[in-house]
Coordinates of C-alpha atoms in Angstrom, one line a residue:
M8 CA 73.7 16.1 -18.7
G9 CA 70.3 14.7 -17.9
Q10 CA 68.4 12.3 -20.0
L11 CA 65.4 13.4 -22.0
P12 CA 62.0 11.9 -20.9
I13 CA 61.0 9.3 -23.4
D14 CA 57.5 7.6 -23.2
D15 CA 56.7 3.9 -23.8
H16 CA 56.4 4.4 -27.5
G17 CA 59.8 6.1 -28.0
F18 CA 58.5 9.6 -28.2
L19 CA 59.8 12.6 -26.3
E20 CA 57.5 13.5 -23.5
S21 CA 56.7 17.1 -22.6
N22 CA 54.8 18.6 -19.7
L23 CA 52.9 20.7 -22.1
S24 CA 51.4 17.7 -24.0
K25 CA 50.4 16.0 -20.6
A26 CA 48.7 19.2 -19.5
S27 CA 46.7 19.6 -22.7
T28 CA 45.6 15.9 -22.6
F29 CA 44.5 16.4 -19.0
A30 CA 42.6 19.5 -20.0
K31 CA 40.9 17.7 -22.8
L32 CA 39.8 14.9 -20.5
S33 CA 38.7 17.1 -17.6
I34 CA 36.2 19.1 -19.6
P35 CA 34.1 16.1 -20.7
L36 CA 34.4 14.5 -17.2
A37 CA 33.2 17.7 -15.5
F38 CA 30.3 17.9 -17.9
I39 CA 29.3 14.3 -17.3
T40 CA 29.5 14.7 -13.6
S41 CA 27.4 17.9 -13.6
A42 CA 24.8 16.3 -15.9
L43 CA 24.5 13.3 -13.6
I44 CA 24.1 15.5 -10.6
L45 CA 21.2 17.3 -12.3
I46 CA 19.6 14.3 -13.8
L47 CA 19.6 11.8 -10.9
P48 CA 17.1 13.7 -8.8
L49 CA 14.8 13.8 -11.8
T50 CA 14.8 10.1 -12.1
A51 CA 13.7 9.8 -8.5
L52 CA 10.7 11.9 -9.4
A53 CA 9.9 9.7 -12.4
A54 CA 9.9 6.5 -10.3
P55 CA 6.3 5.2 -9.6
S56 CA 5.0 5.8 -6.2
P57 CA 3.4 2.8 -4.3
A58 CA -0.3 2.5 -4.7
P59 CA -2.3 3.3 -1.6
A60 CA -3.5 0.3 0.3
S61 CA -7.2 -0.4 -0.2
A62 CA -9.3 -0.2 3.0
I63 CA -10.1 -3.7 4.4
D64 CA -13.3 -4.1 6.4
P65 CA -12.2 -6.2 9.4
A66 CA -15.7 -7.6 9.8
A67 CA -15.7 -9.0 6.3
A68 CA -12.2 -10.4 6.5
I69 CA -13.1 -13.5 8.7
P70 CA -16.5 -15.0 8.7
I71 CA -17.8 -15.4 12.3
S72 CA -21.1 -16.9 13.3
D73 CA -23.7 -14.9 15.1
A74 CA -23.4 -17.2 18.1
A75 CA -19.7 -16.6 18.3
K76 CA -20.2 -12.8 18.1
S77 CA -22.6 -12.9 21.0
R78 CA -20.2 -15.0 23.1
I79 CA -17.3 -12.7 22.3
A80 CA -19.4 -9.7 23.3
A81 CA -20.2 -11.3 26.7
L82 CA -16.5 -12.1 27.5
S83 CA -14.6 -10.2 30.2
D84 CA -11.1 -8.8 29.6
D85 CA -9.6 -11.7 31.6
E86 CA -11.3 -14.2 29.4
I87 CA -10.4 -12.4 26.2
F88 CA -6.7 -12.0 27.1
T89 CA -6.1 -15.4 28.6
K90 CA -3.9 -17.5 26.2
R91 CA -5.6 -20.7 25.1
N92 CA -3.7 -24.0 25.1
T93 CA -3.2 -25.6 21.8
E94 CA -4.2 -29.2 21.6
V95 CA -2.2 -31.3 19.1
C96 CA -4.5 -33.8 17.5
E97 CA -4.2 -36.3 14.7
I98 CA -6.4 -36.3 11.6
I99 CA -8.2 -39.7 11.8
N100 CA -11.2 -41.5 10.2
V101 CA -10.0 -40.8 6.7
S102 CA -7.8 -42.6 4.1
S103 CA -6.7 -39.5 2.3
Y104 CA -7.4 -36.0 3.5
V105 CA -10.1 -33.8 5.0
Y106 CA -10.9 -30.2 4.2
C107 CA -10.1 -27.4 6.6
R108 CA -12.9 -25.0 6.0
S109 CA -13.4 -21.2 6.4
G110 CA -16.3 -21.8 8.8
P111 CA -17.8 -24.5 11.1
G112 CA -19.7 -26.5 8.5
T113 CA -19.6 -28.3 5.2
G114 CA -21.2 -25.3 3.4
Y115 CA -18.1 -23.2 4.0
S116 CA -15.3 -23.1 1.4
A117 CA -12.4 -25.5 1.7
E118 CA -9.2 -23.6 2.5
Y119 CA -6.7 -26.5 3.0
E120 CA -6.5 -30.2 2.7
L121 CA -5.1 -31.9 5.9
Y122 CA -3.9 -35.5 5.3
G123 CA -4.8 -38.4 7.6
G124 CA -2.2 -39.5 10.1
Y125 CA -0.7 -36.0 10.5
T126 CA -1.0 -33.9 13.6
W127 CA -2.2 -30.3 13.8
G128 CA -2.8 -27.8 16.6
F129 CA -6.4 -26.8 17.5
T130 CA -7.3 -24.1 20.0
C131 CA -11.1 -24.2 20.4
Y132 CA -14.3 -25.5 18.7
E133 CA -17.6 -24.2 17.2
E134 CA -20.9 -26.0 16.7
G135 CA -21.7 -26.5 13.1
T136 CA -22.8 -29.1 10.5
C137 CA -22.8 -32.6 12.0
V138 CA -20.5 -35.1 10.4
D139 CA -21.4 -38.7 11.3
G140 CA -23.0 -37.5 14.6
N141 CA -20.2 -35.1 15.6
C142 CA -21.3 -31.5 15.4
T143 CA -18.1 -29.8 16.6
W144 CA -15.7 -28.0 14.3
D145 CA -12.1 -27.6 15.7
W146 CA -10.3 -24.3 15.0
N147 CA -6.8 -24.3 13.6
A148 CA -5.4 -20.9 14.4
D149 CA -2.2 -21.3 12.3
L150 CA -4.2 -22.0 9.1
G151 CA -7.3 -20.0 10.1
C152 CA -9.8 -22.7 9.4
F153 CA -12.0 -25.4 10.9
V154 CA -11.9 -29.2 10.7
S155 CA -14.9 -31.4 11.7
G156 CA -14.4 -32.9 15.1
Y157 CA -15.2 -36.3 13.6
Y158 CA -11.8 -36.2 11.9
T159 CA -9.7 -35.1 14.9
S160 CA -8.4 -37.5 17.6
A161 CA -9.7 -37.7 21.2
G162 CA -7.4 -34.9 22.5
C163 CA -9.6 -32.4 20.7
S164 CA -12.6 -32.9 22.9
K165 CA -15.0 -30.2 23.9
A166 CA -13.6 -30.3 27.4
N167 CA -10.0 -29.8 26.2
L168 CA -10.7 -27.2 23.6
G169 CA -13.5 -25.0 24.9
L170 CA -15.8 -22.8 22.8
C171 CA -14.2 -20.3 20.5

């Protein structure tokens, strides 16, 4: 004779009790699954959509002097698409820092502070407010600002940089 199936608690197991337990569990699981399938797409609809990007006027984004605009208009395609060399120059003639400004002059806003003794790359120069007799302002393309030529080392000469 075979042994009777006894569960871990010492009770007699029957296939009928297992089936009814499974049936009891499968109804709530089926309901939960169906509810999730219906609700999840609705949560995607409720998610906020990204705000549209505001229009940016490219002419207002970077201040450019009228002299620079006229020089740009006169350039040929070869001159426009020729890559400029970057001159690496040291910040000199200052014990602390100099301002890197939004335009070629002391009247423009200070964007960054560049400390004396450090080197930076400059690609061209503009004429602007004279500082101790030096009227050039060297353009740092990485930061997008100008430093007075008075505060840059000899490598950032007019001949090396060229007009912006």
